[in-house]
Coordinates of C-alpha atoms in Angstrom, one line a residue:
Chain A
M18 CA 32.6 -3.5 -28.2
S19 CA 31.8 -7.0 -29.1
D20 CA 28.1 -7.6 -29.6
E21 CA 28.1 -11.4 -29.2
T22 CA 25.9 -11.3 -26.2
S23 CA 22.9 -13.3 -27.6
G24 CA 24.2 -16.8 -26.9
A25 CA 22.9 -17.7 -23.5
G26 CA 25.9 -19.9 -22.7
E27 CA 28.3 -17.0 -23.2
R28 CA 26.4 -14.8 -20.7
F29 CA 28.0 -13.5 -17.6
A30 CA 25.6 -11.3 -15.8
I31 CA 25.7 -8.9 -12.8
G32 CA 23.2 -6.8 -11.0
I33 CA 23.4 -3.0 -11.4
S34 CA 21.6 -0.4 -9.4
F35 CA 21.7 2.8 -11.4
G36 CA 20.8 5.9 -9.3
N37 CA 20.8 9.6 -9.8
T38 CA 23.3 10.0 -7.0
S39 CA 25.2 6.7 -6.9
S40 CA 25.3 3.4 -8.6
S41 CA 26.4 -0.1 -7.5
I42 CA 27.4 -3.4 -9.1
A43 CA 26.8 -6.7 -7.5
R44 CA 27.2 -10.4 -8.2
I45 CA 26.5 -13.7 -6.6
N46 CA 29.7 -14.9 -5.0
P47 CA 30.9 -18.5 -5.1
E48 CA 29.2 -19.2 -1.8
G49 CA 25.9 -18.2 -3.4
K50 CA 25.5 -15.0 -1.6
P51 CA 24.9 -11.6 -3.2
E52 CA 27.9 -9.3 -2.9
V53 CA 28.4 -5.7 -3.9
I54 CA 31.6 -5.2 -5.8
A55 CA 33.9 -2.3 -5.1
N56 CA 35.4 -0.4 -8.0
E57 CA 39.1 0.2 -8.4
E58 CA 38.9 3.1 -6.0
G59 CA 37.4 0.9 -3.3
D60 CA 33.9 2.4 -3.6
R61 CA 30.8 0.3 -3.3
Q62 CA 28.5 3.2 -3.8
I63 CA 29.9 4.7 -6.9
P64 CA 28.9 8.3 -7.5
T65 CA 26.9 8.5 -10.8
V66 CA 29.2 11.3 -12.1
L67 CA 31.4 11.7 -15.1
S68 CA 33.9 14.5 -15.6
Y69 CA 36.4 15.5 -18.3
I70 CA 39.7 17.3 -18.2
G71 CA 41.9 17.6 -21.3
G72 CA 40.1 14.7 -23.0
E73 CA 40.5 12.4 -20.0
Q74 CA 37.4 10.9 -18.5
Y75 CA 36.9 10.6 -14.7
H76 CA 34.3 8.5 -13.1
G77 CA 32.8 8.0 -9.7
S78 CA 34.4 9.7 -6.7
Q79 CA 37.2 11.2 -8.8
A80 CA 34.6 12.9 -11.1
K81 CA 32.6 14.0 -8.1
A82 CA 35.6 15.8 -6.7
Q83 CA 35.7 17.8 -9.9
L84 CA 32.4 19.4 -9.1
I85 CA 34.6 22.1 -7.3
R86 CA 37.1 23.1 -9.9
N87 CA 35.6 21.8 -13.1
S88 CA 31.9 21.8 -12.6
K89 CA 31.0 22.8 -16.2
N90 CA 32.5 19.7 -17.6
T91 CA 31.1 17.4 -14.9
V92 CA 27.8 15.6 -15.5
A93 CA 25.8 14.4 -12.5
Y94 CA 22.2 13.5 -11.6
F95 CA 21.3 12.4 -15.1
R96 CA 19.5 9.0 -14.5
D97 CA 16.1 10.6 -14.4
Y98 CA 16.7 12.4 -17.7
V99 CA 17.2 9.2 -19.7
G100 CA 14.5 8.7 -22.3
K101 CA 12.8 11.9 -21.3
N102 CA 11.6 14.9 -23.2
F103 CA 13.6 18.0 -22.4
K104 CA 10.5 19.9 -21.4
S105 CA 9.4 17.4 -18.9
I106 CA 12.7 17.3 -16.8
D107 CA 13.5 19.2 -13.7
P108 CA 17.1 20.5 -14.1
T109 CA 17.4 21.7 -10.4
P110 CA 19.8 19.0 -9.2
C111 CA 22.2 20.0 -12.0
H112 CA 22.6 23.6 -10.8
N113 CA 26.2 23.0 -9.7
S114 CA 27.3 20.8 -12.6
A115 CA 26.9 20.7 -16.4
H116 CA 23.4 22.0 -17.2
P117 CA 21.0 19.9 -19.2
I118 CA 20.2 21.4 -22.6
Q119 CA 17.8 20.5 -25.4
S120 CA 19.1 18.4 -28.3
D121 CA 16.3 17.5 -30.7
S122 CA 13.7 16.2 -28.3
T123 CA 16.1 14.6 -25.8
V124 CA 18.3 15.9 -23.1
A125 CA 22.0 16.6 -23.6
F126 CA 25.0 18.3 -22.0
S127 CA 27.4 20.7 -23.5
I128 CA 30.9 19.6 -22.2
C129 CA 34.5 19.7 -23.3
D130 CA 35.0 15.9 -23.4
T131 CA 37.9 16.0 -25.8
E132 CA 41.3 17.8 -25.8
S133 CA 39.8 20.6 -27.9
D134 CA 38.4 23.6 -26.1
T135 CA 35.2 23.7 -28.1
P136 CA 32.4 21.9 -26.2
N137 CA 30.5 18.9 -27.6
T138 CA 26.9 18.2 -27.3
V139 CA 26.6 14.8 -25.6
T140 CA 23.2 13.2 -25.2
V141 CA 22.1 11.8 -21.9
S142 CA 22.0 8.4 -23.6
E143 CA 25.6 8.6 -24.5
I144 CA 26.5 9.8 -21.0
T145 CA 24.6 6.8 -19.6
T146 CA 26.4 4.5 -21.9
R147 CA 29.8 5.8 -20.8
H148 CA 28.8 5.5 -17.1
L149 CA 27.6 1.9 -17.6
R150 CA 30.7 1.0 -19.6
R151 CA 32.8 2.1 -16.6
L152 CA 30.6 0.1 -14.2
K153 CA 30.9 -2.9 -16.5
Q154 CA 34.7 -2.5 -16.7
S155 CA 35.0 -2.3 -12.9
A156 CA 33.0 -5.5 -12.5
T157 CA 35.0 -7.2 -15.3
D158 CA 38.3 -6.2 -13.7
Y159 CA 37.2 -7.5 -10.3
L160 CA 35.7 -10.8 -11.5
G161 CA 38.5 -11.4 -14.1
K162 CA 35.8 -12.4 -16.7
E163 CA 34.1 -10.3 -19.3
V164 CA 30.7 -9.1 -17.9
N165 CA 28.3 -8.8 -20.8
A166 CA 24.8 -8.8 -19.3
A167 CA 23.0 -7.3 -16.4
V168 CA 19.7 -6.9 -14.5
I169 CA 19.3 -3.2 -13.8
T170 CA 17.0 -1.6 -11.2
V171 CA 14.7 1.3 -12.1
P172 CA 12.1 3.3 -10.2
T173 CA 8.5 2.2 -10.4
D174 CA 7.5 5.3 -12.3
F175 CA 9.9 4.8 -15.1
T176 CA 8.0 5.1 -18.4
D177 CA 8.4 2.7 -21.3
A178 CA 10.4 5.3 -23.2
Q179 CA 12.8 5.5 -20.3
R180 CA 13.1 1.8 -20.1
E181 CA 13.8 1.5 -23.8
A182 CA 16.4 4.3 -23.7
L183 CA 18.2 2.7 -20.8
T184 CA 18.2 -0.7 -22.4
A185 CA 19.6 0.9 -25.6
A186 CA 22.3 2.8 -23.7
A187 CA 23.3 -0.4 -21.9
K188 CA 23.5 -2.2 -25.2
E189 CA 25.9 0.4 -26.5
A190 CA 28.0 -0.2 -23.4
G191 CA 28.2 -3.9 -24.3
L192 CA 25.7 -5.0 -21.7
E193 CA 22.7 -7.1 -22.6
V194 CA 19.8 -6.0 -20.3
L195 CA 18.3 -9.3 -19.2
Q196 CA 15.6 -7.5 -17.3
L197 CA 14.7 -4.2 -15.7
I198 CA 13.3 -4.7 -12.3
H199 CA 11.7 -2.3 -9.8
E200 CA 13.9 -0.9 -7.1
P201 CA 11.5 -1.7 -4.2
V202 CA 11.0 -5.2 -5.4
A203 CA 14.8 -5.7 -5.6
A204 CA 15.1 -4.6 -2.0
A205 CA 12.3 -7.0 -0.9
L206 CA 14.0 -9.8 -2.8
A207 CA 17.4 -9.0 -1.2
Y208 CA 15.8 -9.7 2.2
D209 CA 13.7 -12.7 1.2
A210 CA 16.8 -14.4 -0.4
R211 CA 18.6 -14.6 2.9
P212 CA 19.0 -18.2 3.9
E213 CA 17.2 -17.6 7.3
A214 CA 14.2 -16.0 5.6
T215 CA 11.0 -18.1 5.2
V216 CA 8.3 -17.6 2.6
A217 CA 5.3 -16.0 4.2
D218 CA 2.4 -13.9 3.2
K219 CA 3.2 -10.4 4.3
L220 CA 2.7 -6.7 3.4
I221 CA 5.9 -4.8 3.0
V222 CA 6.5 -1.1 2.7
V223 CA 9.8 -0.2 1.0
A224 CA 11.0 3.3 1.7
D225 CA 13.7 4.1 -0.8
L226 CA 15.4 7.2 0.5
G227 CA 17.8 8.5 -2.1
G228 CA 20.0 11.5 -2.7
T229 CA 17.7 13.7 -4.7
R230 CA 14.4 11.9 -4.5
S231 CA 12.6 9.4 -2.3
D232 CA 10.1 6.7 -3.2
A233 CA 7.9 4.5 -1.2
A234 CA 6.0 1.4 -2.3
V235 CA 3.5 -1.0 -0.6
I236 CA 4.2 -4.6 -1.8
A237 CA 2.0 -7.6 -1.1
S238 CA 4.3 -10.6 -0.8
R239 CA 2.2 -13.8 -1.3
G240 CA 3.9 -17.2 -1.5
G241 CA 7.1 -15.4 -2.4
M242 CA 5.5 -13.5 -5.3
Y243 CA 5.3 -9.7 -5.2
T244 CA 2.6 -7.4 -6.3
I245 CA 2.9 -3.6 -5.9
L246 CA -0.3 -2.2 -4.4
A247 CA 0.7 1.5 -4.3
T248 CA 3.6 3.8 -4.8
A249 CA 4.4 7.4 -3.8
H250 CA 7.2 9.6 -4.9
D251 CA 8.8 12.8 -3.6
Y252 CA 11.1 14.3 -6.2
E253 CA 12.5 16.9 -3.9
L254 CA 13.2 15.0 -0.8
G255 CA 16.4 13.1 -0.1
G256 CA 19.8 13.1 1.4
S257 CA 20.5 16.4 -0.3
T258 CA 17.6 18.0 1.6
L259 CA 19.5 17.0 4.8
D260 CA 22.8 18.1 3.4
K261 CA 21.3 21.5 2.9
I262 CA 20.5 21.7 6.6
V263 CA 24.1 20.9 7.5
I264 CA 25.4 23.4 4.9
D265 CA 23.2 26.2 6.1
H266 CA 24.2 25.5 9.7
F267 CA 27.9 25.8 8.9
A268 CA 27.4 28.7 6.6
K269 CA 25.6 30.7 9.3
E270 CA 28.4 29.9 11.7
F271 CA 30.9 31.1 9.1
I272 CA 29.0 34.3 8.5
K273 CA 29.0 35.1 12.2
K274 CA 32.8 34.8 12.3
H275 CA 33.8 36.2 9.0
K276 CA 30.9 38.3 7.7
T277 CA 30.8 36.6 4.3
D278 CA 28.5 34.0 3.0
P279 CA 30.4 31.1 1.5
R280 CA 27.2 30.0 -0.3
E281 CA 27.3 33.0 -2.5
N282 CA 30.6 31.9 -4.1
E283 CA 30.1 29.1 -6.5
R284 CA 33.3 27.3 -5.5
G285 CA 32.6 27.9 -1.8
L286 CA 29.1 26.3 -2.2
A287 CA 30.5 23.4 -4.1
K288 CA 33.1 22.7 -1.3
L289 CA 30.4 23.0 1.3
K290 CA 28.2 20.6 -0.6
L291 CA 30.8 18.0 -0.9
E292 CA 32.0 18.3 2.7
G293 CA 28.6 18.9 4.1
E294 CA 27.4 15.6 2.6
A295 CA 30.4 13.8 4.2
T296 CA 29.6 15.4 7.5
R297 CA 25.9 14.4 7.3
K298 CA 26.9 10.8 6.5
A299 CA 29.3 10.8 9.5
L300 CA 26.4 11.8 11.7
S301 CA 24.7 8.5 10.8
L302 CA 27.6 6.6 12.4
G303 CA 28.8 8.8 15.2
A304 CA 27.4 11.3 17.7
N305 CA 29.7 14.0 16.4
A306 CA 31.1 14.9 13.1
T307 CA 33.6 17.5 11.9
L308 CA 33.8 19.6 8.8
S309 CA 37.0 21.2 7.6
I310 CA 37.4 23.1 4.3
E311 CA 40.5 24.7 3.1
S312 CA 40.0 28.2 1.7
L313 CA 36.2 28.1 2.0
A314 CA 35.7 31.8 1.1
D315 CA 38.0 34.8 0.8
G316 CA 40.9 32.4 1.4
I317 CA 39.8 31.6 4.9
D318 CA 40.1 28.0 6.1
Y319 CA 37.2 26.7 8.1
G320 CA 36.7 23.9 10.6
S321 CA 33.9 23.1 12.9
T322 CA 31.9 20.3 14.5
I323 CA 28.3 19.4 14.8
N324 CA 26.6 16.8 17.0
R325 CA 23.8 14.5 16.1
T326 CA 21.3 16.0 18.6
R327 CA 21.8 19.4 17.1
F328 CA 21.4 18.0 13.5
E329 CA 18.3 16.1 14.5
L330 CA 16.8 19.2 16.0
L331 CA 17.4 21.2 12.8
S332 CA 16.2 18.4 10.6
N333 CA 12.9 17.6 12.5
K334 CA 10.7 19.0 9.7
V335 CA 12.5 17.0 6.9
F336 CA 12.4 13.8 9.0
A337 CA 8.7 14.3 9.2
Q338 CA 8.5 14.5 5.5
F339 CA 10.1 11.0 5.2
T340 CA 7.6 9.5 7.6
S341 CA 4.7 11.3 5.9
L342 CA 5.8 9.8 2.6
I343 CA 5.5 6.3 4.2
E344 CA 2.1 7.1 5.7
Q345 CA 0.9 8.5 2.4
V346 CA 1.7 5.3 0.5
I347 CA 0.0 3.1 3.0
K348 CA -3.1 5.4 2.8
K349 CA -2.9 5.1 -1.0
A350 CA -3.0 1.4 -0.8
D351 CA -6.1 1.7 1.4
L352 CA -4.3 0.1 4.3
D353 CA -3.5 0.9 7.9
V354 CA -0.1 0.8 9.7
L355 CA -1.5 -2.2 11.5
D356 CA -1.6 -4.2 8.2
I357 CA 2.1 -3.7 7.5
D358 CA 4.4 -6.6 8.5
E359 CA 7.7 -5.2 7.4
V360 CA 9.2 -1.8 6.5
I361 CA 12.3 -2.1 4.5
F362 CA 14.5 1.0 4.5
S363 CA 16.5 1.2 1.3
G364 CA 18.8 3.8 -0.2
G365 CA 21.7 5.7 1.2
T366 CA 19.7 8.2 3.3
S367 CA 18.2 5.2 5.2
H368 CA 21.4 5.1 7.3
T369 CA 20.1 8.2 9.2
P370 CA 19.1 6.7 12.5
K371 CA 16.4 9.1 13.4
I372 CA 14.3 8.4 10.3
A373 CA 14.0 4.7 11.1
L374 CA 13.3 5.5 14.8
L375 CA 10.5 7.8 13.8
A376 CA 9.0 5.1 11.6
R377 CA 9.4 2.7 14.6
S378 CA 7.1 4.9 16.6
I379 CA 4.3 5.0 14.1
F380 CA 4.1 1.2 13.5
P381 CA 2.9 -1.4 15.9
E382 CA 5.6 -3.4 17.7
T383 CA 4.9 -6.4 15.6
T384 CA 6.1 -4.6 12.4
K385 CA 9.6 -5.3 11.6
I386 CA 11.6 -2.2 10.7
W387 CA 14.6 -3.1 8.6
A388 CA 17.1 -0.4 9.1
P389 CA 20.6 -0.4 10.7
S390 CA 19.4 1.6 13.7
T391 CA 16.4 -0.6 14.5
E392 CA 17.5 -4.1 13.5
T393 CA 21.1 -5.3 14.0
T394 CA 20.8 -7.9 11.3
A395 CA 19.5 -5.3 8.7
I396 CA 21.3 -5.4 5.4
N397 CA 23.1 -2.2 4.4
P398 CA 20.3 -0.1 2.8
S399 CA 22.7 1.2 0.2
E400 CA 23.3 -2.3 -1.2
L401 CA 19.7 -3.6 -1.3
S402 CA 18.8 -2.7 -4.9
A403 CA 22.1 -4.0 -6.3
R404 CA 21.9 -7.2 -4.3
G405 CA 18.3 -7.8 -5.5
A406 CA 19.4 -7.2 -9.1
A407 CA 22.3 -9.7 -8.7
I408 CA 20.0 -12.4 -7.3
Q409 CA 17.5 -11.9 -10.2
A410 CA 20.5 -11.9 -12.7
S411 CA 21.7 -15.2 -11.3
L412 CA 18.2 -16.7 -11.6
I413 CA 17.7 -15.8 -15.3
Q414 CA 21.1 -15.7 -16.8
E415 CA 20.9 -19.3 -18.0
F416 CA 17.6 -18.6 -19.7
E417 CA 17.2 -18.1 -23.4
T418 CA 16.5 -14.5 -24.3
E419 CA 13.1 -15.6 -25.7
D420 CA 12.3 -17.4 -22.4
I421 CA 12.9 -14.3 -20.4
E422 CA 10.8 -12.2 -22.7
Q423 CA 8.0 -14.7 -22.5
S424 CA 8.2 -15.0 -18.7
I425 CA 8.0 -11.3 -18.0
H426 CA 5.4 -10.7 -20.7
P427 CA 2.1 -9.0 -19.5
M428 CA 0.3 -12.2 -20.5
V429 CA 2.1 -13.8 -17.6
T430 CA 2.2 -11.0 -15.1
A431 CA -1.4 -9.8 -15.4
T432 CA -3.0 -12.1 -12.9
P433 CA -6.2 -12.1 -10.9
H434 CA -5.7 -11.4 -7.2
L435 CA -8.0 -12.4 -4.4
S436 CA -10.1 -9.4 -3.3
K437 CA -11.0 -10.9 0.0
A438 CA -9.2 -13.3 2.3
I439 CA -10.3 -16.9 2.4
G440 CA -10.1 -18.8 5.7
V441 CA -11.9 -20.9 8.2
E442 CA -14.5 -20.0 10.7
F443 CA -14.4 -21.6 14.1
S444 CA -17.3 -21.4 16.5
S445 CA -17.1 -22.5 20.0
G446 CA -20.3 -21.6 21.9
D447 CA -21.4 -18.2 20.8
A448 CA -18.0 -16.9 19.8
V449 CA -17.1 -17.1 16.1
E450 CA -13.6 -16.7 15.0
F451 CA -12.2 -16.4 11.5
K452 CA -8.7 -17.4 10.7
P453 CA -7.4 -16.4 7.2
L454 CA -5.7 -19.1 5.2
L455 CA -5.3 -17.2 1.9
S456 CA -4.6 -13.5 2.3
T457 CA -6.2 -10.8 0.2
E458 CA -4.2 -9.9 -2.8
T459 CA -2.9 -13.4 -3.3
A460 CA -2.2 -14.0 -6.9
L461 CA -4.1 -16.9 -8.5
P462 CA -3.8 -19.8 -8.9
A463 CA -2.8 -20.4 -5.4
R464 CA -2.8 -23.3 -2.9
R465 CA -2.5 -23.3 0.8
V466 CA -2.4 -26.0 3.4
A467 CA -3.0 -25.6 7.1
Q468 CA -3.5 -27.8 10.1
Y469 CA -6.0 -27.1 12.8
N470 CA -6.5 -28.6 16.3
V471 CA -9.9 -30.1 16.7
P472 CA -11.9 -29.9 20.0
K473 CA -10.4 -32.0 22.7
D474 CA -12.8 -34.8 22.6
G475 CA -12.6 -35.2 18.8
G476 CA -15.6 -36.6 17.1
D477 CA -17.3 -35.1 14.1
V478 CA -15.8 -31.8 13.0
L479 CA -17.4 -29.2 10.8
I480 CA -15.1 -27.0 8.7
R481 CA -16.6 -23.8 7.3
V482 CA -14.5 -22.2 4.6
C483 CA -15.5 -18.6 4.3
E484 CA -14.5 -15.3 2.9
G485 CA -13.5 -12.8 5.5
V486 CA -12.6 -9.2 5.8
R487 CA -10.3 -7.5 8.3
D488 CA -11.6 -4.7 10.3
I489 CA -9.9 -2.3 12.7
K490 CA -11.3 -2.4 16.1
V491 CA -10.8 0.8 18.1
T492 CA -11.1 0.4 21.8
K493 CA -11.3 3.5 23.8
P494 CA -9.4 3.4 27.1
E495 CA -11.4 2.1 30.0
P496 CA -13.6 4.9 31.2
K497 CA -13.9 5.8 34.9
P498 CA -15.2 3.1 37.2
K499 CA -18.7 4.5 37.2
E500 CA -19.3 3.7 33.6
E501 CA -18.0 0.2 33.9
K502 CA -20.9 -1.4 32.2
A503 CA -20.3 0.4 29.0
A504 CA -16.6 -0.5 28.9
E505 CA -17.1 -3.6 26.9
D506 CA -19.1 -1.9 24.2
E507 CA -16.7 -1.0 21.5
E508 CA -19.1 1.3 19.7
D509 CA -19.8 3.3 22.8
S510 CA -21.8 6.2 21.5
D511 CA -21.1 8.3 24.6
F512 CA -18.4 10.6 23.3
D513 CA -16.0 11.3 26.0
S514 CA -13.9 14.3 25.1
E515 CA -12.0 14.3 28.4
D516 CA -10.3 11.1 27.5
E517 CA -6.6 11.8 27.0
E518 CA -5.4 8.3 27.1
E519 CA -4.6 6.7 23.8
E520 CA -7.1 4.4 22.2
T521 CA -5.9 1.0 21.2
R522 CA -6.4 -0.2 17.7
E523 CA -6.3 -3.8 16.6
I524 CA -7.1 -6.0 13.7
V525 CA -10.2 -8.2 13.9
W526 CA -11.5 -10.6 11.3
K527 CA -15.1 -10.9 10.3
T528 CA -16.7 -13.6 8.3
E529 CA -18.3 -12.1 5.2
S530 CA -19.8 -15.0 3.3
P531 CA -19.5 -18.8 3.6
I532 CA -18.1 -20.7 0.6
A533 CA -18.4 -24.4 1.6
E534 CA -18.8 -26.7 4.5
L535 CA -17.0 -30.0 5.1
A536 CA -17.4 -32.6 7.7
V537 CA -14.6 -34.7 8.9
K538 CA -16.1 -37.5 11.0
G539 CA -14.8 -39.5 13.8
V540 CA -11.6 -37.6 14.6
K541 CA -9.6 -38.9 17.4
A542 CA -9.3 -36.9 20.6
N543 CA -6.6 -34.2 20.5
G544 CA -6.3 -34.9 16.8
K545 CA -5.6 -32.4 14.0
V546 CA -7.4 -31.7 10.7
E547 CA -5.5 -30.7 7.6
L548 CA -7.2 -28.5 5.2
M549 CA -6.1 -27.8 1.7
V550 CA -7.6 -25.0 -0.4
H551 CA -6.7 -24.6 -4.1
I552 CA -8.1 -21.7 -6.1
N553 CA -7.8 -21.6 -9.8
A554 CA -7.4 -18.4 -11.9
D555 CA -11.1 -18.6 -12.7
L556 CA -12.0 -18.5 -9.0
G557 CA -13.0 -22.2 -8.9
L558 CA -12.0 -23.9 -5.7
Q559 CA -10.9 -27.4 -4.7
I560 CA -11.1 -28.1 -1.1
T561 CA -9.7 -31.2 0.7
A562 CA -9.9 -32.0 4.4
R563 CA -8.6 -35.0 6.3
E564 CA -7.6 -36.0 9.7
V565 CA -3.9 -35.9 10.1
G566 CA -2.7 -39.4 10.0
G567 CA -6.1 -40.6 8.8
Q568 CA -6.9 -42.6 5.8
S569 CA -9.9 -41.0 4.1
A570 CA -10.3 -37.4 2.9
V571 CA -13.3 -35.2 2.3
R572 CA -13.1 -33.6 -1.1
G573 CA -15.2 -31.1 -3.0
A574 CA -15.2 -28.4 -5.6
V575 CA -16.8 -25.0 -5.8
E576 CA -17.4 -23.9 -9.3
S577 CA -16.2 -20.6 -10.5
P578 CA -18.7 -17.8 -10.4
Chain B
A30 CA -18.8 -29.7 16.7
L31 CA -21.2 -30.9 14.1
S32 CA -24.9 -30.3 14.6
A33 CA -27.1 -33.3 14.3
D34 CA -29.1 -32.1 11.4
W35 CA -26.1 -31.4 9.2
S36 CA -25.7 -33.6 6.3
A37 CA -24.3 -33.4 2.8
D38 CA -23.4 -35.6 -0.1
K39 CA -19.9 -37.0 0.6
D40 CA -19.8 -34.7 3.6
F41 CA -19.2 -31.7 1.3
K42 CA -21.5 -28.8 0.8
A43 CA -20.8 -25.9 -1.5
I44 CA -22.6 -22.8 -0.2
G45 CA -21.2 -19.7 -1.9
K46 CA -18.7 -18.5 -4.4
V47 CA -15.6 -16.4 -4.2
S48 CA -15.9 -12.7 -4.8
A49 CA -14.7 -11.2 -8.0
A50 CA -10.9 -11.0 -8.3
T51 CA -8.9 -7.9 -8.8
Q52 CA -6.7 -7.8 -11.9
R53 CA -3.2 -6.8 -10.9
N54 CA 0.3 -7.2 -12.2
L55 CA 2.8 -9.5 -10.6
E56 CA 6.3 -8.3 -10.4
P57 CA 8.3 -10.7 -12.6
V58 CA 11.0 -11.1 -10.0
G59 CA 12.3 -13.9 -7.7
P60 CA 12.3 -17.7 -7.8
H61 CA 8.6 -18.1 -6.9
F62 CA 7.5 -15.9 -9.7
L63 CA 9.7 -17.8 -12.2
A64 CA 8.0 -21.0 -11.1
H65 CA 4.6 -19.4 -11.5
A66 CA 5.6 -18.2 -15.0
R67 CA 6.8 -21.7 -15.9
R68 CA 3.5 -23.2 -14.8
K69 CA 1.5 -20.6 -16.6
R70 CA 3.4 -20.9 -19.9
H71 CA 3.2 -24.7 -19.9
Q72 CA -0.2 -24.8 -18.4
R73 CA 0.8 -27.1 -15.7
T74 CA -0.8 -27.4 -12.3
F75 CA 1.1 -27.2 -9.0
S76 CA 1.3 -31.0 -8.6
E77 CA 2.4 -31.6 -12.2
D78 CA 5.1 -29.0 -11.8
E79 CA 6.3 -30.6 -8.6
R80 CA 6.7 -33.9 -10.4
I81 CA 9.0 -32.6 -13.0

């Protein structure tokens, strides 16, 4: 492997999503759009599996197929072991493939990876290097140009040791890791980089539903910059949980007919797993799916079908776990479903229609749910991470290594964020209304400009810049006509237990404390006033207001506290 | 609507201050972050950055 990857000019970078179950490679195509690259077998979701027979190495789908006949020399589900202490890992996913063993303090596998029959101890770092080398080769073959750098996505709970180990393993594979980025942020970037997307302040939940684990994150997107507010993880929930339901269903059917349990036979179980997964995936696309396995157990061939309704019925409980993971992360961020503007479904299991439909039902209608079953323009959830990584790779590949390091340094990323929204208070008569201009959790320094309509007759206008907080107003359904007078009172102390109608909940803004007042005088009728608020990192403010089209502006500064 | 008794020097009156900020980590990803990092490293303001 050549190691001449330090010269920035020589760099050719791709985006890699490296998962426990599958990995993807992506680049920015000549039209400027991110594109996931298929490997030589035509797979875009390349199974993260390596297998060895007679010294020959198999990768991806070919290696995955070896889980039936050659499971001991097949390594799978190893991403989460990279850079980890043996004692801290959960070996469960590897029950049907090469088992992780301890080698010094790290994790290794004992496999026959040469022509000799005596197994070698191969560390998880080395396995990762081999896997990345194959991914690099696939990308290089496709692009016809040596790929030598990458942006790789990692989960938000990856430790520094894991990051270092992954970076080192990639280097061994001849890939300079330009940056490791978080999977949910990559997914958000993949959506925000679409040409039709506009920069807006929004709160996003990314639900990354994988094969063996699922992760959720709440991200504040402010002026196109992302801040993670909370994360939640479930290390036992994923596509394989759903596969098990399909497997158990078919196994029971098989037992009824043939009186033996195919799951008790190692090879039978491996076949069921492989085919059961394919069947479960087919149910995401069609209303029916078939399963057929040659010689499943006792030499008996087996074929059957399952329909989506049946599968959804059997999976109800698991589906609820996915939605509760989403609710959990929102709660952890101290937010409400009403606060969430977008839910991005990422990861292969997000293709399951029912999961997104269940999420649809817990969020308000205004929340965008990005999944294939809820939004026709949704991006393929399996591709989001890799696309995000490719976009980031294209943004930084021209940078000097030192520049990248400095830019992602904590000195730069540690930033004060607004703890309360800043906006404008409007009063007409007795009613006071607050409209946020800078959202909470906006990274500083920040600047926002907005235009407001002035009262019809124009004249002198007072602008009150205030801090505001959002509250959730719960309105009980209108009580029976007799109690009409109390209907308007939101804090009706009369507790009506007979009420079965659902209460309505909405966001209301309240002014908390005023910051400054500005007067724009002599505004024309039907005119508009433009307000610009600039906040420094030290919380000092500069405020400018002027009539749109007018000559003079009112300016002032509020000192930092 | 401006009440008659309102007055201020240059029509601007500072009343309060912004509440203490929360220290959080930005995700170093995307074009807007890279612009932010550039400004921060070179200690440029928004308008200076736009001119370049």
